[in-house]
Each structure stands twice: as structure tokens, then as C-alpha cells.
């Protein structure tokens, strides 16, 4: 209860994309699982421990936080001017698309490609219509968790 908030703090903005950084962050959770269950046996499966504790994978948690931020931005729930950031997509709508699709900025460098907006917009645009059109933030988060558990 003390470590996880520190790991998730500002994860919408800072979300590692290099494998080495993701592994480093996940290592903290793996150590915490061993500590919480008092299992020092190095042959024990940490993945099983994490499931036993019913903890989410941190990478999915960060993705949910990023998409929740997009939900807030798309609904104007934050005091932030998104006029130049959330530009409606011009692509033709299909049966499964939604009215909140936005144009993803072109990115040639990894430092921008994996920053918040390009990454979040790409993930946001690929979400199912039913999730994006959730009426409240709480419903959105709940449906998002169910979607990623599948």
C-alpha cells in the first residue's frame, strides 16, 4: 500500500517504453509480491504470487491510467485547452468506430512516438465503441478493466 502509489504517480505522463525500463519497474512489484507472501524461495513463480494477491500487471495499470486521462480530456473534465491536441479524425466511420476518434500526430523519433499523446491517442482510437461512449468516468474505468482482463 506504500509502494504502488509511488510507482503509479504521474504514470500517465511518464510511462517507460524501453524494455529495460519496464522490467525495472515490474521488478519492484515482483519483489513486493515475494515480501507480502514471505516467500524467499527463488524457484517459486512470482507470476503465480501476483495472481494469488490479485494484483494487476503494472503495464496494464499504466495503460488504464493513460486511457482514463484521455477520457477526461475528451469530455472536457480537465481544465486544459485541447483544441490543438485532440483533433477529430477525418477517416470514415465504420460500424465499430466511435465519435471520439482523434488524429494521431506523426512521430518519427521514439522519444515523441512513445510520449503521452501519440501513444494514448493510438490506444484510445482502437478501443471499442461501448467503452469510449461510457457515460461516467467510473463506468469507463470499470469497463476498461474488464476489457483488459479478457
PDB file of C-alpha atoms in Angstrom:
ATOM      1  CA  UNK A   1       0.000   0.000   0.000  1.00  0.00           C
ATOM      2  CA  UNK A   2       3.023   2.289   0.273  1.00  0.00           C
ATOM      3  CA  UNK A   3       4.963   1.351  -2.844  1.00  0.00           C
ATOM      4  CA  UNK A   4       2.304   1.097  -5.547  1.00  0.00           C
ATOM      5  CA  UNK A   5       1.124   4.739  -5.324  1.00  0.00           C
ATOM      6  CA  UNK A   6       4.751   5.823  -5.739  1.00  0.00           C
ATOM      7  CA  UNK A   7       5.133   3.659  -8.838  1.00  0.00           C
ATOM      8  CA  UNK A   8       1.844   4.854 -10.357  1.00  0.00           C
ATOM      9  CA  UNK A   9       2.331   8.533  -9.544  1.00  0.00           C
ATOM     10  CA  UNK A  10       2.357  10.529 -12.781  1.00  0.00           C
ATOM     11  CA  UNK A  11       2.416   7.327 -14.824  1.00  0.00           C
ATOM     12  CA  UNK A  12       0.075   8.882 -17.376  1.00  0.00           C
ATOM     13  CA  UNK A  13       2.892  11.234 -18.319  1.00  0.00           C
ATOM     14  CA  UNK A  14       5.887   9.050 -17.508  1.00  0.00           C
ATOM     15  CA  UNK A  15       5.414   5.547 -18.812  1.00  0.00           C
ATOM     16  CA  UNK A  16       8.539   3.653 -19.775  1.00  0.00           C
ATOM     17  CA  UNK A  17       8.620   2.138 -23.237  1.00  0.00           C
ATOM     18  CA  UNK A  18      12.123   0.694 -23.327  1.00  0.00           C
ATOM     19  CA  UNK A  19      12.001  -2.945 -22.274  1.00  0.00           C
ATOM     20  CA  UNK A  20      14.806  -2.443 -19.740  1.00  0.00           C
ATOM     21  CA  UNK A  21      12.825   0.319 -18.000  1.00  0.00           C
ATOM     22  CA  UNK A  22       9.597  -1.698 -17.968  1.00  0.00           C
ATOM     23  CA  UNK A  23      11.476  -4.650 -16.460  1.00  0.00           C
ATOM     24  CA  UNK A  24      12.954  -2.401 -13.779  1.00  0.00           C
ATOM     25  CA  UNK A  25       9.538  -1.108 -12.741  1.00  0.00           C
ATOM     26  CA  UNK A  26       7.979  -4.591 -12.838  1.00  0.00           C
ATOM     27  CA  UNK A  27      10.873  -5.885 -10.693  1.00  0.00           C
ATOM     28  CA  UNK A  28       9.661  -3.666  -7.852  1.00  0.00           C
ATOM     29  CA  UNK A  29       6.238  -5.337  -7.945  1.00  0.00           C
ATOM     30  CA  UNK A  30       7.790  -8.790  -8.133  1.00  0.00           C
ATOM     31  CA  UNK A  31       9.905  -8.063  -5.049  1.00  0.00           C
ATOM     32  CA  UNK A  32       6.837  -6.720  -3.245  1.00  0.00           C
ATOM     33  CA  UNK A  33       4.913  -9.927  -4.039  1.00  0.00           C
ATOM     34  CA  UNK A  34       7.693 -12.059  -2.550  1.00  0.00           C
ATOM     35  CA  UNK A  35       7.771  -9.814   0.517  1.00  0.00           C
ATOM     36  CA  UNK A  36       3.974  -9.785   1.042  1.00  0.00           C
ATOM     37  CA  UNK A  37       3.730 -13.562   0.839  1.00  0.00           C
ATOM     38  CA  UNK A  38       7.004 -14.087   2.728  1.00  0.00           C
ATOM     39  CA  UNK A  39       8.290 -16.438   0.030  1.00  0.00           C
ATOM     40  CA  UNK A  40      12.035 -16.191  -0.355  1.00  0.00           C
ATOM     41  CA  UNK A  41      12.284 -19.393  -2.386  1.00  0.00           C
ATOM     42  CA  UNK A  42      13.856 -18.280  -5.675  1.00  0.00           C
ATOM     43  CA  UNK A  43      12.270 -21.191  -7.544  1.00  0.00           C
ATOM     44  CA  UNK A  44       8.717 -20.071  -6.686  1.00  0.00           C
ATOM     45  CA  UNK A  45       6.761 -18.455  -9.513  1.00  0.00           C
ATOM     46  CA  UNK A  46       6.330 -14.747  -8.919  1.00  0.00           C
ATOM     47  CA  UNK A  47       3.616 -14.602 -11.603  1.00  0.00           C
ATOM     48  CA  UNK A  48       1.604 -17.075  -9.541  1.00  0.00           C
ATOM     49  CA  UNK A  49       2.177 -14.948  -6.444  1.00  0.00           C
ATOM     50  CA  UNK A  50       0.918 -11.838  -8.228  1.00  0.00           C
ATOM     51  CA  UNK A  51      -2.217 -13.719  -9.337  1.00  0.00           C
ATOM     52  CA  UNK A  52      -2.687 -15.032  -5.803  1.00  0.00           C
ATOM     53  CA  UNK A  53      -2.523 -11.466  -4.483  1.00  0.00           C
ATOM     54  CA  UNK A  54      -4.930 -10.391  -7.280  1.00  0.00           C
ATOM     55  CA  UNK A  55      -2.608  -7.585  -8.365  1.00  0.00           C
ATOM     56  CA  UNK A  56      -2.821  -6.105 -11.830  1.00  0.00           C
ATOM     57  CA  UNK A  57       0.184  -6.107 -14.115  1.00  0.00           C
ATOM     58  CA  UNK A  58       1.709  -2.642 -13.772  1.00  0.00           C
ATOM     59  CA  UNK A  59       1.916  -2.143 -17.533  1.00  0.00           C
ATOM     60  CA  UNK A  60      -1.848  -2.629 -17.866  1.00  0.00           C
ATOM     61  CA  UNK A  61      -2.418  -0.334 -14.893  1.00  0.00           C
ATOM     62  CA  UNK A  62      -0.404   2.407 -16.571  1.00  0.00           C
ATOM     63  CA  UNK A  63      -2.360   1.895 -19.778  1.00  0.00           C
ATOM     64  CA  UNK A  64      -5.667   2.242 -17.884  1.00  0.00           C
ATOM     65  CA  UNK A  65      -4.433   5.438 -16.231  1.00  0.00           C
ATOM     66  CA  UNK A  66      -3.354   6.836 -19.614  1.00  0.00           C
ATOM     67  CA  UNK A  67      -6.718   5.983 -21.198  1.00  0.00           C
ATOM     68  CA  UNK A  68      -8.621   7.416 -18.223  1.00  0.00           C
ATOM     69  CA  UNK A  69      -6.732  10.654 -18.770  1.00  0.00           C
ATOM     70  CA  UNK A  70      -7.822  10.570 -22.426  1.00  0.00           C
ATOM     71  CA  UNK A  71     -11.427  10.064 -21.330  1.00  0.00           C
ATOM     72  CA  UNK A  72     -11.177  13.157 -19.113  1.00  0.00           C
ATOM     73  CA  UNK A  73      -9.578  15.170 -21.918  1.00  0.00           C
ATOM     74  CA  UNK A  74     -12.154  14.094 -24.494  1.00  0.00           C
ATOM     75  CA  UNK A  75     -15.054  15.011 -22.205  1.00  0.00           C
ATOM     76  CA  UNK A  76     -13.581  18.339 -21.074  1.00  0.00           C
ATOM     77  CA  UNK A  77     -13.294  17.173 -17.462  1.00  0.00           C
ATOM     78  CA  UNK A  78      -9.883  18.804 -17.102  1.00  0.00           C
ATOM     79  CA  UNK A  79      -9.149  22.498 -17.215  1.00  0.00           C
ATOM     80  CA  UNK A  80      -6.879  22.155 -20.228  1.00  0.00           C
ATOM     81  CA  UNK A  81      -7.125  23.577 -23.724  1.00  0.00           C
ATOM     82  CA  UNK A  82      -7.103  20.526 -26.004  1.00  0.00           C
ATOM     83  CA  UNK A  83      -8.067  22.369 -29.202  1.00  0.00           C
ATOM     84  CA  UNK A  84      -4.656  21.766 -30.822  1.00  0.00           C
ATOM     85  CA  UNK A  85      -4.164  18.342 -29.255  1.00  0.00           C
ATOM     86  CA  UNK A  86      -7.430  16.490 -29.797  1.00  0.00           C
ATOM     87  CA  UNK A  87      -8.191  16.984 -33.465  1.00  0.00           C
ATOM     88  CA  UNK A  88     -11.119  14.851 -34.668  1.00  0.00           C
ATOM     89  CA  UNK A  89     -10.116  12.141 -37.111  1.00  0.00           C
ATOM     90  CA  UNK A  90     -11.152  12.622 -40.728  1.00  0.00           C
ATOM     91  CA  UNK A  91     -11.297   8.923 -41.514  1.00  0.00           C
ATOM     92  CA  UNK A  92     -14.657   7.485 -42.461  1.00  0.00           C
ATOM     93  CA  UNK A  93     -16.571   5.987 -39.591  1.00  0.00           C
ATOM     94  CA  UNK A  94     -17.372   2.306 -39.564  1.00  0.00           C
ATOM     95  CA  UNK A  95     -19.928   0.375 -37.559  1.00  0.00           C
ATOM     96  CA  UNK A  96     -17.417  -0.275 -34.766  1.00  0.00           C
ATOM     97  CA  UNK A  97     -15.768   3.141 -34.707  1.00  0.00           C
ATOM     98  CA  UNK A  98     -16.745   5.922 -32.338  1.00  0.00           C
ATOM     99  CA  UNK A  99     -17.302   9.675 -32.470  1.00  0.00           C
ATOM    100  CA  UNK A 100     -14.322  10.382 -30.211  1.00  0.00           C
ATOM    101  CA  UNK A 101     -11.584   9.238 -32.597  1.00  0.00           C
ATOM    102  CA  UNK A 102      -8.736  11.698 -32.903  1.00  0.00           C
ATOM    103  CA  UNK A 103      -5.911  12.265 -35.361  1.00  0.00           C
ATOM    104  CA  UNK A 104      -2.632  10.798 -34.136  1.00  0.00           C
ATOM    105  CA  UNK A 105       0.329  13.124 -34.713  1.00  0.00           C
ATOM    106  CA  UNK A 106       3.088  11.781 -36.934  1.00  0.00           C
ATOM    107  CA  UNK A 107       6.113  10.702 -34.984  1.00  0.00           C
ATOM    108  CA  UNK A 108       9.499   9.754 -36.364  1.00  0.00           C
ATOM    109  CA  UNK A 109      11.517   9.763 -33.147  1.00  0.00           C
ATOM    110  CA  UNK A 110      10.869   7.276 -30.346  1.00  0.00           C
ATOM    111  CA  UNK A 111      11.016   9.992 -27.707  1.00  0.00           C
ATOM    112  CA  UNK A 112       7.895  11.590 -29.233  1.00  0.00           C
ATOM    113  CA  UNK A 113       6.280   8.431 -30.594  1.00  0.00           C
ATOM    114  CA  UNK A 114       6.076   6.934 -27.100  1.00  0.00           C
ATOM    115  CA  UNK A 115       5.157  10.153 -25.307  1.00  0.00           C
ATOM    116  CA  UNK A 116       1.673  10.619 -23.882  1.00  0.00           C
ATOM    117  CA  UNK A 117      -0.358  11.977 -26.806  1.00  0.00           C
ATOM    118  CA  UNK A 118       0.740   9.778 -29.721  1.00  0.00           C
ATOM    119  CA  UNK A 119       0.686   6.668 -27.550  1.00  0.00           C
ATOM    120  CA  UNK A 120      -2.598   7.437 -25.783  1.00  0.00           C
ATOM    121  CA  UNK A 121      -4.369   8.528 -28.970  1.00  0.00           C
ATOM    122  CA  UNK A 122      -3.385   5.335 -30.781  1.00  0.00           C
ATOM    123  CA  UNK A 123      -4.699   3.193 -27.906  1.00  0.00           C
ATOM    124  CA  UNK A 124      -7.795   5.382 -27.484  1.00  0.00           C
ATOM    125  CA  UNK A 125      -8.749   5.131 -31.155  1.00  0.00           C
ATOM    126  CA  UNK A 126      -8.537   1.337 -31.012  1.00  0.00           C
ATOM    127  CA  UNK A 127     -10.886   0.982 -28.021  1.00  0.00           C
ATOM    128  CA  UNK A 128     -14.344  -0.484 -28.643  1.00  0.00           C
ATOM    129  CA  UNK A 129     -17.173   2.000 -29.075  1.00  0.00           C
ATOM    130  CA  UNK A 130     -19.039   0.724 -25.991  1.00  0.00           C
ATOM    131  CA  UNK A 131     -16.133   1.610 -23.702  1.00  0.00           C
ATOM    132  CA  UNK A 132     -15.385   5.045 -25.177  1.00  0.00           C
ATOM    133  CA  UNK A 133     -19.052   6.052 -25.014  1.00  0.00           C
ATOM    134  CA  UNK A 134     -19.317   5.268 -21.285  1.00  0.00           C
ATOM    135  CA  UNK A 135     -21.408   7.941 -19.575  1.00  0.00           C
ATOM    136  CA  UNK A 136     -19.236   8.355 -16.471  1.00  0.00           C
ATOM    137  CA  UNK A 137     -15.556   8.058 -15.672  1.00  0.00           C
ATOM    138  CA  UNK A 138     -16.270   5.293 -13.146  1.00  0.00           C
ATOM    139  CA  UNK A 139     -18.141   3.260 -15.780  1.00  0.00           C
ATOM    140  CA  UNK A 140     -15.296   3.853 -18.227  1.00  0.00           C
ATOM    141  CA  UNK A 141     -12.682   2.605 -15.751  1.00  0.00           C
ATOM    142  CA  UNK A 142     -14.768  -0.433 -14.859  1.00  0.00           C
ATOM    143  CA  UNK A 143     -15.358  -1.408 -18.489  1.00  0.00           C
ATOM    144  CA  UNK A 144     -11.708  -0.788 -19.298  1.00  0.00           C
ATOM    145  CA  UNK A 145     -10.549  -3.155 -16.533  1.00  0.00           C
ATOM    146  CA  UNK A 146     -12.919  -5.840 -17.782  1.00  0.00           C
ATOM    147  CA  UNK A 147     -11.696  -5.308 -21.337  1.00  0.00           C
ATOM    148  CA  UNK A 148      -8.050  -5.838 -20.378  1.00  0.00           C
ATOM    149  CA  UNK A 149      -8.807  -8.881 -18.210  1.00  0.00           C
ATOM    150  CA  UNK A 150     -10.108 -10.760 -21.263  1.00  0.00           C
TER     151      UNK A 150
END
